[in-house]
Amino acid sequence: MTAMIEMRGVSKSFKQTKALDNVSFTAQPGRIVGLIGPNGAGKTTALRAILGLTNYEGELKVLGLDPYSERDRLMQDVCFIADVAVLPGWLRVHQAVRFVAGVHPRFRPDRAEEFLSRTTIKRSSRVRELSKGMITQLHLALVMAIDARLLVLDEPTLGLDIIYRKQFYETLLSDYFDHERTILLTTHQVEEVENILTDLLFIDRGRIVLDSSMEDVAANFVQLTVNPDHVTAARELKPFYEREVFGRTVMFFQNATADALRRLGEARTPSVADLFVAKIKGANA
Amino acid sequence: MNHLPLLVRREFWEHRAFVIAPAVVAAILLLGAMFGHMDFGGASVKFTEQPELMEKHVAIVGGILTALALPYLIVIGCVIVFYLLDCLYADRKDRSVLFWKSLPVSDRSTVLAKLVTAAVVLPLLTFGAIVVSNFVFALIESIRSSIGGHDIWALVWVPYAWFGAHALILYGMVAAMLWYLPLVAWLLLVSAWARRAVILWAVLPPLMAMFLEKVLFDTSYFAGVLRDRFVGWIDAALRSDPSGERLIIIDGETTPWSARIESIVDPTGFLASPGLWIGIVMAGLFVWAAIVARRHRTDN
């Protein structure tokens, strides 16, 4: 099966900073990939390159197309929500549906109507009259009605309250995702998406610091809460990061199995958030 | 470009001034027709009895119809300028450009749709509004004069004057818009390219160029080029010297107004003027640059 996204040695510099520094990764169909990194790590730049919104050096194919020069063709198969505030205030709900229906060959207005009918959004309202949650619902209704192969979400739930956030991901999984489609998303709320991701991409200072499926994370990474007596012994096994939690030392190991470490303390698979902190801090140490 | 009608329609959704501004002009003019004092062509019918006076009469009616078009042209001119400055900038400012670019519409189609809206659709709609407005205006005046005991129907409803005046207005609008195309395209480019302060970016570079030329070479060639770009179409598209017999005298003053449109317009001379084609080439370059800028600039 051909890759959805294929990035090879992609770099992008702004005046002094390297937003992307020789980044390579592939995303396969049927995956939900979380692109996770601290602020200014290059997440948004990576997404923009994938969406054809910025130029870059290196090789990048999305669905076999060059995004920067073939954006309009690419967008027939790609949807994206950049963040909540991008629908223009003057646009009326029925105009939004009509416009997308007119320009997008894969948009199904009846599906959009179905999504909208589950909300309290009035068709004649302007976007500026809607609440933040409603704008996201509208945008989601538009995007869900497009039969796209790749969905890109950049901080889709930023600024939304907890009820909408939960609803958002539930809708995404139940109504949208299937095994031919790929979702690529960035978020600050790692805990929220931990259970839906199939793949992890950590990015820091323009470089990929982790590219792994969730299964491989479970197989390769161990978080060990070390017994105080075994700290030195554990350190000899070369953890890539350690920190103190409530007076106990917690170490992170790569390419290790939980069984081998169990005699030194409590071993388990780290959460995405903990792994993220360990990877970023460990790499910077 | 097969989405063009929808893309143009989108511009009308966003910019309600397209409809509101001409509607306000129409309301003011028609209120004026209903309640103002307007002496439409004098109260005398005897013009029509003599052929040379008939010609003068046609010229007066035509002149009034043309003058009534001016408020629309001035207002729509301002609307178009502000629209052009805004059309590729506002969505970058409010970041909705990310939504528009998430749809399968090329940057080229987007820019061309805005160009067509400003240079074709709005002028044509304005022309339509002028024709309808003149018709309603004349109808109101005719009815008012009938009620007042004067019969000006025969005076006002001269088909030749109507045809001539509106043909001249349309011709002038087309000629002016073709002549202004590089200015239109320049504003599009600034709108697509500037990160902020679009009005300054539109105005300052030409001013700076004039200033530098003056300081460095003590010449004002560029200023002359610009001046020609604003008013040059009048000389290029209209006969500067209508044959003497066509000159008419209104209230003792000689005016170059002629009743005969064919003696005023000079389409072959206009099409042969280098200024027109230089302008069109410049416009093409600016539009191309605007498309590149649109692709490159996403948001600030």
Coordinates of C-alpha atoms in Angstrom, one line a residue:
Chain A
M1 CA 0.0 0.0 0.0
T2 CA 1.4 3.4 -0.8
A3 CA 2.1 5.8 2.0
M4 CA -0.2 8.7 2.7
I5 CA 2.6 11.0 3.6
E6 CA 6.2 10.6 2.7
M7 CA 8.7 13.1 4.0
R8 CA 12.4 12.7 3.2
G9 CA 15.0 15.2 4.5
V10 CA 12.6 18.1 4.6
S11 CA 14.0 21.3 6.0
K12 CA 12.5 24.7 6.4
S13 CA 14.3 27.8 7.8
F14 CA 12.9 31.1 8.9
K15 CA 15.4 33.9 9.2
Q16 CA 17.6 32.5 12.0
T17 CA 15.7 29.4 13.2
K18 CA 15.4 26.0 11.6
A19 CA 11.8 25.1 11.9
L20 CA 12.3 21.8 10.3
D21 CA 15.8 20.2 10.2
N22 CA 16.1 17.2 7.9
V23 CA 12.8 15.6 8.9
S24 CA 11.8 12.2 7.5
F25 CA 8.8 10.1 8.3
T26 CA 6.0 8.2 6.6
A27 CA 2.4 7.8 7.5
Q28 CA 0.5 4.8 6.3
P29 CA -3.3 4.5 5.6
G30 CA -5.5 3.5 8.5
R31 CA -3.3 5.2 11.1
I32 CA -4.0 7.9 13.6
V33 CA -0.7 9.8 14.0
G34 CA -0.1 12.2 16.9
L35 CA 2.5 14.8 16.1
I36 CA 3.6 16.0 19.5
G37 CA 6.2 18.6 20.4
P38 CA 6.8 21.7 22.6
N39 CA 5.8 25.1 21.4
G40 CA 7.9 26.2 18.5
A41 CA 9.2 22.7 17.8
G42 CA 8.1 22.7 14.2
K43 CA 4.7 21.0 14.4
T44 CA 2.8 23.6 12.7
T45 CA 5.5 24.1 10.0
A46 CA 5.4 20.4 9.3
L47 CA 1.7 20.4 8.9
R48 CA 1.8 23.5 6.7
A49 CA 4.4 21.8 4.5
I50 CA 2.1 18.7 4.2
L51 CA -0.9 20.9 3.4
G52 CA 0.9 22.9 0.7
L53 CA 0.8 26.1 2.7
T54 CA 4.5 26.7 2.8
N55 CA 7.5 25.8 0.7
Y56 CA 10.5 23.7 1.9
E57 CA 13.6 22.0 0.9
G58 CA 13.7 18.2 0.6
E59 CA 11.3 15.6 -0.7
L60 CA 7.7 15.5 0.3
K61 CA 4.8 13.6 -1.2
V62 CA 1.3 13.6 0.1
L63 CA -0.9 11.0 -1.6
G64 CA 1.7 11.0 -4.3
L65 CA 1.4 14.8 -5.0
D66 CA 3.7 17.7 -4.4
P67 CA 1.7 19.7 -1.8
Y68 CA 3.1 23.2 -2.6
S69 CA 2.5 23.2 -6.3
E70 CA -0.5 20.9 -6.4
R71 CA -2.4 22.1 -3.4
D72 CA -5.8 22.4 -5.1
R73 CA -5.7 18.8 -6.4
L74 CA -4.4 17.6 -3.1
M75 CA -7.3 19.2 -1.2
Q76 CA -9.8 17.0 -3.0
D77 CA -8.5 14.2 -0.8
V78 CA -7.2 16.0 2.3
C79 CA -9.2 17.9 4.9
F80 CA -7.8 20.0 7.6
I81 CA -8.9 22.0 10.6
A82 CA -6.2 24.4 11.6
D83 CA -7.7 25.7 14.8
V84 CA -11.0 26.9 16.0
A85 CA -10.9 30.5 14.8
V86 CA -10.5 30.1 11.1
L87 CA -14.0 30.3 9.7
P88 CA -14.6 33.9 8.7
G89 CA -17.0 35.8 10.9
W90 CA -19.1 37.1 8.0
L91 CA -19.9 33.7 6.6
R92 CA -23.4 32.4 7.1
V93 CA -23.9 28.7 7.9
H94 CA -25.9 28.0 4.8
Q95 CA -23.3 29.9 2.7
A96 CA -20.5 27.7 4.1
V97 CA -22.4 24.5 3.2
R98 CA -23.2 25.8 -0.2
F99 CA -19.7 27.0 -1.0
V100 CA -18.0 23.8 0.1
A101 CA -20.6 21.8 -1.8
G102 CA -19.9 23.9 -4.9
V103 CA -16.1 23.6 -4.9
H104 CA -15.5 20.2 -3.4
P105 CA -16.3 17.1 -5.5
R106 CA -16.3 14.8 -2.5
F107 CA -18.5 16.9 -0.2
R108 CA -21.9 15.4 0.6
P109 CA -24.3 18.2 1.7
D110 CA -26.8 15.7 3.2
R111 CA -24.1 14.4 5.6
A112 CA -23.2 18.0 6.6
E113 CA -26.9 18.6 7.2
E114 CA -27.2 15.5 9.3
F115 CA -24.3 16.6 11.5
L116 CA -25.7 20.1 11.8
S117 CA -29.1 18.8 12.7
R118 CA -27.6 17.3 15.8
T119 CA -26.6 20.8 16.9
T120 CA -28.5 23.9 17.7
I121 CA -26.7 25.9 15.0
K122 CA -29.1 28.0 12.9
R123 CA -28.5 27.9 9.1
S124 CA -29.0 31.7 8.8
S125 CA -26.5 32.6 11.6
R126 CA -23.2 34.2 10.8
V127 CA -20.1 32.5 12.2
R128 CA -19.4 35.6 14.4
E129 CA -22.8 35.0 16.1
L130 CA -21.8 31.4 17.1
S131 CA -20.1 30.3 20.2
K132 CA -16.6 28.8 19.9
G133 CA -18.0 25.3 20.4
M134 CA -20.6 25.9 17.7
I135 CA -17.9 27.1 15.3
T136 CA -16.0 23.9 15.9
Q137 CA -19.1 21.8 15.4
L138 CA -19.8 23.7 12.1
H139 CA -16.3 23.2 10.9
L140 CA -16.3 19.6 11.9
A141 CA -19.7 19.1 10.1
L142 CA -18.2 20.5 7.0
V143 CA -15.1 18.4 7.2
M144 CA -16.8 15.1 8.2
A145 CA -19.0 15.4 5.1
I146 CA -16.0 15.3 2.9
D147 CA -15.0 11.8 1.8
A148 CA -11.3 12.5 2.3
R149 CA -8.4 10.1 2.7
L150 CA -6.2 12.3 5.0
L151 CA -7.5 14.4 7.8
V152 CA -5.1 16.9 9.4
L153 CA -6.0 18.5 12.7
D154 CA -3.9 21.2 14.2
E155 CA -4.9 21.8 17.8
P156 CA -8.5 21.1 16.9
T157 CA -9.8 21.4 20.5
L158 CA -7.8 24.5 21.5
G159 CA -10.0 26.8 23.7
L160 CA -12.9 24.4 23.9
D161 CA -14.4 23.2 27.1
I162 CA -14.1 19.6 28.2
I163 CA -17.6 18.5 27.0
Y164 CA -16.9 19.6 23.4
R165 CA -13.4 18.1 23.5
K166 CA -14.7 14.7 24.4
Q167 CA -17.5 15.0 21.9
F168 CA -15.1 16.0 19.2
Y169 CA -12.9 12.9 19.5
E170 CA -15.9 10.6 19.9
T171 CA -17.4 12.0 16.7
L172 CA -14.1 11.7 15.0
L173 CA -13.7 8.0 15.9
S174 CA -17.3 6.8 15.5
D175 CA -18.3 8.7 12.4
Y176 CA -15.2 9.3 10.5
F177 CA -12.3 7.0 11.0
D178 CA -11.9 3.8 9.1
H179 CA -9.0 1.7 7.9
E180 CA -8.4 3.5 4.6
R181 CA -8.2 6.9 6.1
T182 CA -5.4 8.5 8.0
I183 CA -5.6 11.2 10.7
L184 CA -2.6 13.4 11.5
L185 CA -3.1 15.6 14.5
T186 CA -1.2 17.9 16.9
T187 CA -2.4 18.8 20.3
H188 CA -1.2 20.0 23.7
Q189 CA -3.7 17.8 25.4
V190 CA -1.8 14.6 25.0
E191 CA -3.8 12.7 27.6
E192 CA -6.9 13.3 25.6
V193 CA -5.7 11.6 22.5
E194 CA -3.5 8.9 24.1
N195 CA -6.1 6.2 23.6
I196 CA -7.0 6.9 20.0
L197 CA -3.5 7.3 18.6
T198 CA -1.9 4.4 16.7
D199 CA 1.4 6.2 16.0
L200 CA 3.6 8.7 17.8
L201 CA 5.8 11.3 16.3
F202 CA 7.8 13.5 18.7
I203 CA 9.3 16.6 17.3
D204 CA 11.7 18.9 19.1
R205 CA 13.6 21.9 17.6
G206 CA 12.8 20.8 14.1
R207 CA 14.0 17.2 14.5
I208 CA 12.0 14.0 14.9
V209 CA 13.0 12.6 18.3
L210 CA 10.6 9.6 18.3
D211 CA 8.8 7.9 15.4
S212 CA 7.1 4.8 16.7
S213 CA 3.8 2.9 16.7
M214 CA 2.0 2.6 20.0
E215 CA 2.7 -1.1 20.1
D216 CA 6.4 -0.5 19.7
V217 CA 6.2 2.0 22.5
A218 CA 4.8 -0.6 24.8
A219 CA 7.4 -3.1 23.7
N220 CA 10.5 -0.8 23.8
F221 CA 10.0 1.7 26.6
V222 CA 9.9 1.2 30.3
Q223 CA 9.3 3.6 33.0
L224 CA 10.9 2.4 36.2
T225 CA 10.1 3.7 39.6
V226 CA 13.4 2.6 41.2
N227 CA 13.7 1.1 44.7
P228 CA 16.0 3.4 46.6
D229 CA 18.5 0.6 47.1
H230 CA 18.9 0.0 43.4
V231 CA 19.4 3.5 42.1
T232 CA 23.1 3.0 41.2
A233 CA 22.4 -0.4 39.6
A234 CA 19.6 1.0 37.6
R235 CA 21.7 3.9 36.4
E236 CA 24.3 1.5 35.1
L237 CA 21.6 0.3 32.6
K238 CA 21.8 3.7 31.1
P239 CA 18.3 5.3 31.3
F240 CA 17.9 8.1 28.9
Y241 CA 16.1 10.2 31.4
E242 CA 15.5 10.3 35.1
R243 CA 13.7 12.5 37.5
E244 CA 12.5 12.7 41.1
V245 CA 8.8 12.1 41.9
F246 CA 7.8 12.4 45.5
G247 CA 11.3 11.6 46.6
R248 CA 11.6 8.5 44.5
T249 CA 13.7 8.2 41.4
V250 CA 11.9 7.5 38.1
M251 CA 14.0 6.3 35.2
F252 CA 13.1 5.9 31.5
F253 CA 14.6 3.1 29.4
Q254 CA 14.6 2.5 25.8
N255 CA 15.1 -0.9 24.1
A256 CA 14.6 -2.6 27.5
T257 CA 11.9 -5.0 28.7
A258 CA 9.9 -4.6 31.8
D259 CA 10.9 -8.1 33.0
A260 CA 14.6 -7.4 33.1
L261 CA 14.0 -4.2 35.1
R262 CA 11.3 -5.5 37.5
R263 CA 13.9 -6.6 40.2
L264 CA 15.0 -2.9 40.5
G265 CA 11.6 -1.4 41.1
E266 CA 8.1 -1.0 39.6
A267 CA 8.3 -1.2 35.9
R268 CA 5.5 -0.1 33.5
T269 CA 4.9 1.4 30.0
P270 CA 5.2 5.1 30.3
S271 CA 2.2 7.3 29.4
V272 CA 2.6 9.4 26.2
A273 CA 2.9 12.5 28.3
D274 CA 5.6 11.1 30.5
L275 CA 7.4 9.6 27.6
F276 CA 7.2 12.9 25.8
V277 CA 8.7 14.8 28.7
A278 CA 11.4 12.2 29.1
K279 CA 12.3 12.1 25.4
I280 CA 12.5 15.9 25.1
K281 CA 14.3 16.5 28.4
G282 CA 16.5 13.5 27.9
A283 CA 17.6 14.7 24.5
N284 CA 18.3 18.1 25.8
A285 CA 20.2 17.0 28.9
Chain B
M1 CA -11.8 28.2 -13.2
N2 CA -15.1 26.2 -13.4
H3 CA -16.0 27.5 -9.9
L4 CA -15.9 31.1 -11.1
P5 CA -19.6 32.0 -10.6
L6 CA -19.5 30.6 -7.0
L7 CA -16.2 32.3 -6.2
V8 CA -17.6 35.6 -7.4
R9 CA -20.8 35.0 -5.4
R10 CA -18.7 34.4 -2.4
E11 CA -17.3 38.0 -2.8
F12 CA -20.8 39.3 -2.7
W13 CA -21.5 37.4 0.5
E14 CA -18.5 38.9 2.1
H15 CA -18.7 42.5 0.7
R16 CA -22.2 43.8 1.2
A17 CA -21.0 47.3 0.1
F18 CA -21.3 45.9 -3.4
V19 CA -25.0 46.2 -3.1
I20 CA -25.5 48.7 -0.3
A21 CA -23.3 51.5 -1.8
P22 CA -25.2 51.7 -5.2
A23 CA -28.5 51.3 -3.4
V24 CA -27.7 54.3 -1.2
V25 CA -26.9 56.4 -4.4
A26 CA -30.1 55.2 -6.0
A27 CA -32.2 56.1 -3.0
I28 CA -30.7 59.6 -2.9
L29 CA -31.1 60.2 -6.6
L30 CA -34.7 58.9 -6.7
L31 CA -35.7 60.8 -3.6
G32 CA -34.2 63.9 -5.3
A33 CA -36.3 63.1 -8.4
M34 CA -39.5 62.8 -6.3
F35 CA -39.1 65.8 -4.1
G36 CA -36.4 68.0 -5.7
H37 CA -36.7 70.8 -8.2
M38 CA -35.4 69.6 -11.5
D39 CA -36.0 71.5 -14.8
F40 CA -35.6 68.7 -17.2
G41 CA -34.6 70.2 -20.5
G42 CA -36.6 73.4 -20.0
A43 CA -40.3 73.7 -20.5
S44 CA -40.1 74.5 -24.2
V45 CA -41.1 72.1 -26.9
K46 CA -40.1 74.2 -29.8
F47 CA -36.6 72.6 -29.9
T48 CA -38.0 69.7 -31.8
E49 CA -39.3 71.9 -34.5
Q50 CA -35.9 72.8 -35.8
P51 CA -33.4 70.1 -36.7
E52 CA -30.3 71.9 -35.2
L53 CA -32.2 72.6 -32.0
M54 CA -33.3 69.0 -31.9
E55 CA -29.6 68.1 -31.9
K56 CA -29.0 70.4 -29.1
H57 CA -31.9 69.0 -27.2
V58 CA -30.7 65.4 -27.7
A59 CA -27.3 66.6 -26.3
I60 CA -28.9 68.1 -23.2
V61 CA -30.9 65.0 -22.4
G62 CA -27.9 62.9 -23.0
G63 CA -25.8 65.2 -20.9
I64 CA -28.2 64.9 -18.0
L65 CA -28.4 61.1 -18.3
T66 CA -24.6 60.9 -18.2
A67 CA -24.3 63.3 -15.3
L68 CA -26.8 61.2 -13.4
A69 CA -24.4 58.2 -13.8
L70 CA -21.5 60.1 -12.2
P71 CA -22.5 59.5 -8.5
Y72 CA -22.7 55.7 -9.2
L73 CA -19.3 55.7 -11.0
I74 CA -17.6 57.7 -8.2
V75 CA -19.1 55.5 -5.4
I76 CA -18.4 52.2 -7.2
G77 CA -14.8 53.4 -7.9
C78 CA -14.2 53.9 -4.2
V79 CA -15.9 50.5 -3.4
I80 CA -13.7 48.7 -5.9
V81 CA -10.4 50.3 -4.6
F82 CA -11.2 49.3 -1.0
Y83 CA -12.4 45.9 -2.1
L84 CA -9.1 45.3 -3.9
L85 CA -7.0 46.3 -1.0
D86 CA -9.0 44.1 1.3
C87 CA -9.7 41.0 -0.8
L88 CA -6.5 39.0 -0.4
Y89 CA -5.6 40.6 2.9
A90 CA -8.6 40.3 5.2
D91 CA -8.6 36.5 5.2
R92 CA -4.9 36.4 6.1
K93 CA -5.6 38.8 9.0
D94 CA -8.4 36.8 10.5
R95 CA -6.7 33.5 9.5
S96 CA -9.7 32.3 7.6
V97 CA -7.3 31.9 4.7
L98 CA -6.5 28.5 6.3
F99 CA -10.1 27.5 5.8
W100 CA -10.2 28.8 2.1
K101 CA -6.9 27.0 1.4
S102 CA -8.3 23.8 2.8
L103 CA -10.6 23.6 -0.2
P104 CA -9.7 22.4 -3.6
V105 CA -9.6 25.9 -5.2
S106 CA -6.2 27.0 -6.7
D107 CA -4.6 30.2 -5.8
R108 CA -4.8 31.2 -9.4
S109 CA -8.6 30.8 -9.4
T110 CA -8.9 32.7 -6.2
V111 CA -6.9 35.7 -7.4
L112 CA -8.6 35.7 -10.9
A113 CA -12.1 35.5 -9.3
K114 CA -11.3 38.7 -7.3
L115 CA -9.9 40.4 -10.4
V116 CA -13.1 39.4 -12.4
T117 CA -15.3 40.7 -9.6
A118 CA -13.5 44.1 -9.5
A119 CA -12.9 44.6 -13.2
V120 CA -15.9 43.0 -14.9
V121 CA -18.8 42.0 -12.6
L122 CA -19.0 45.2 -10.5
P123 CA -18.7 47.6 -13.5
L124 CA -21.3 45.7 -15.4
L125 CA -23.7 45.6 -12.5
T126 CA -23.1 49.3 -12.0
F127 CA -23.9 50.0 -15.6
G128 CA -27.1 48.0 -15.2
A129 CA -28.0 50.0 -12.1
I130 CA -27.3 53.3 -14.0
V131 CA -29.7 52.3 -16.8
V132 CA -32.4 51.3 -14.5
S133 CA -31.9 54.3 -12.3
N134 CA -32.0 56.7 -15.2
F135 CA -35.2 55.1 -16.5
V136 CA -36.9 55.4 -13.1
F137 CA -35.6 58.9 -12.7
A138 CA -36.9 60.1 -16.0
L139 CA -40.2 58.3 -15.4
I140 CA -40.6 60.1 -12.1
E141 CA -39.7 63.5 -13.6
S142 CA -42.1 62.9 -16.5
I143 CA -45.0 62.0 -14.3
R144 CA -44.3 65.0 -12.0
S145 CA -44.2 67.4 -14.9
S146 CA -47.4 66.0 -16.3
I147 CA -49.1 66.6 -13.0
G148 CA -47.7 70.1 -13.0
G149 CA -49.2 70.8 -16.4
H150 CA -46.0 70.6 -18.5
D151 CA -45.7 67.8 -20.9
I152 CA -42.0 66.8 -21.2
W153 CA -42.6 63.3 -22.3
A154 CA -41.6 64.1 -25.9
L155 CA -38.7 66.0 -24.6
V156 CA -37.3 63.3 -22.3
W157 CA -38.0 60.1 -24.1
V158 CA -35.8 60.6 -27.1
P159 CA -34.6 57.1 -28.0
Y160 CA -31.5 58.4 -29.7
A161 CA -30.4 60.4 -26.7
W162 CA -31.0 57.4 -24.4
F163 CA -29.1 55.0 -26.6
G164 CA -26.3 57.5 -27.2
A165 CA -25.8 58.5 -23.5
H166 CA -25.8 54.9 -22.3
A167 CA -23.6 53.6 -25.1
L168 CA -21.1 56.4 -24.2
I169 CA -21.3 55.5 -20.5
L170 CA -20.6 51.9 -21.2
Y171 CA -17.9 52.7 -23.6
G172 CA -16.2 55.0 -21.2
M173 CA -16.5 52.4 -18.4
V174 CA -14.9 49.7 -20.5
A175 CA -12.2 52.0 -21.7
A176 CA -11.4 53.4 -18.3
M177 CA -11.4 49.9 -16.7
L178 CA -9.0 48.6 -19.4
W179 CA -6.8 51.6 -18.8
Y180 CA -6.9 51.1 -15.1
L181 CA -6.2 47.4 -15.2
P182 CA -2.5 47.8 -14.0
L183 CA -3.7 49.9 -11.1
V184 CA -6.3 47.2 -10.3
A185 CA -3.7 44.5 -10.5
W186 CA -1.2 46.5 -8.4
L187 CA -3.8 46.8 -5.6
L188 CA -4.4 43.0 -5.9
L189 CA -0.7 42.4 -5.6
V190 CA -0.4 44.6 -2.5
S191 CA -3.4 42.9 -0.9
A192 CA -1.9 39.5 -1.5
W193 CA 1.6 40.5 -0.4
A194 CA 1.5 43.1 2.4
R195 CA 1.7 41.8 5.9
R196 CA 0.1 44.9 7.3
A197 CA -0.8 48.5 6.3
V198 CA -2.1 47.7 2.8
I199 CA -3.0 51.3 2.1
L200 CA 0.5 52.5 2.8
W201 CA 2.0 49.7 0.7
A202 CA -0.3 50.7 -2.1
V203 CA 0.6 54.4 -2.0
L204 CA 4.0 54.8 -0.6
P205 CA 6.2 52.9 -3.2
P206 CA 4.9 55.1 -6.1
L207 CA 5.4 58.2 -4.0
M208 CA 8.9 57.2 -3.0
A209 CA 9.7 56.5 -6.6
M210 CA 8.6 60.0 -7.6
F211 CA 10.5 61.5 -4.7
L212 CA 13.7 59.6 -5.4
E213 CA 13.5 60.4 -9.1
K214 CA 13.1 64.1 -8.3
V215 CA 16.1 64.1 -5.8
L216 CA 18.4 62.0 -7.9
F217 CA 17.8 63.1 -11.4
D218 CA 15.6 66.2 -10.9
T219 CA 13.1 64.8 -13.4
S220 CA 9.5 63.9 -13.0
Y221 CA 9.1 61.3 -15.6
F222 CA 7.4 58.7 -13.3
A223 CA 4.9 61.3 -12.1
G224 CA 3.9 61.9 -15.7
V225 CA 3.5 58.2 -16.3
L226 CA 1.2 57.9 -13.2
R227 CA -0.8 61.0 -14.2
D228 CA -1.3 59.5 -17.6
R229 CA -2.4 56.2 -16.0
F230 CA -5.2 58.1 -14.2
V231 CA -6.5 60.4 -16.9
G232 CA -4.8 59.2 -20.1
W233 CA -7.8 57.1 -21.2
I234 CA -9.9 60.2 -21.8
D235 CA -7.4 61.3 -24.5
A236 CA -6.9 57.9 -25.8
A237 CA -10.5 56.7 -26.1
L238 CA -12.4 59.9 -26.9
R239 CA -11.9 62.3 -29.7
S240 CA -10.2 65.3 -28.3
D241 CA -11.4 67.4 -31.2
P242 CA -14.9 66.6 -32.2
S243 CA -15.6 68.2 -35.6
G244 CA -16.7 71.8 -35.1
E245 CA -20.3 71.4 -36.2
R246 CA -20.8 69.0 -33.3
L247 CA -19.9 71.5 -30.7
I248 CA -22.9 72.8 -29.0
I249 CA -23.7 75.9 -27.1
I250 CA -25.5 75.5 -23.8
D251 CA -26.3 78.8 -21.9
G252 CA -23.8 80.7 -24.0
E253 CA -20.9 78.3 -23.3
T254 CA -19.3 76.1 -25.8
T255 CA -19.0 72.6 -24.6
P256 CA -17.5 69.6 -26.5
W257 CA -20.6 67.6 -25.8
S258 CA -22.0 66.1 -29.0
A259 CA -25.3 64.5 -29.6
R260 CA -23.7 61.9 -31.8
I261 CA -21.8 59.3 -30.0
E262 CA -19.9 58.2 -33.1
S263 CA -18.2 61.6 -33.2
I264 CA -17.0 61.3 -29.6
V265 CA -15.8 57.8 -29.3
D266 CA -12.6 56.6 -30.9
P267 CA -12.3 52.8 -30.3
T268 CA -9.7 52.2 -33.1
G269 CA -7.6 55.0 -31.8
F270 CA -7.9 53.6 -28.3
L271 CA -7.0 50.1 -29.4
A272 CA -4.0 51.5 -31.2
S273 CA -2.7 53.4 -28.3
P274 CA 0.5 52.0 -26.8
G275 CA -0.5 53.1 -23.3
L276 CA -3.4 50.6 -23.3
W277 CA -1.2 47.6 -24.2
I278 CA 1.7 48.6 -21.9
G279 CA -0.9 48.8 -19.2
I280 CA -2.3 45.4 -19.9
V281 CA 1.1 43.8 -19.9
M282 CA 1.9 45.5 -16.6
A283 CA -1.4 44.2 -15.3
G284 CA -0.6 40.7 -16.3
L285 CA 2.7 40.8 -14.5
F286 CA 1.1 42.2 -11.3
V287 CA -1.6 39.5 -11.4
W288 CA 1.0 36.8 -11.9
A289 CA 2.9 38.2 -8.9
A290 CA -0.3 38.4 -6.9
I291 CA -0.9 34.7 -7.5
V292 CA 2.7 33.8 -6.4
A293 CA 2.3 36.0 -3.3
R294 CA -1.1 34.3 -2.5
R295 CA 0.6 30.9 -2.7
H296 CA 3.5 32.0 -0.5
R297 CA 1.7 34.1 2.1
T298 CA -0.6 32.2 4.3
D299 CA -0.9 34.2 7.5
N300 CA 1.2 36.5 9.6

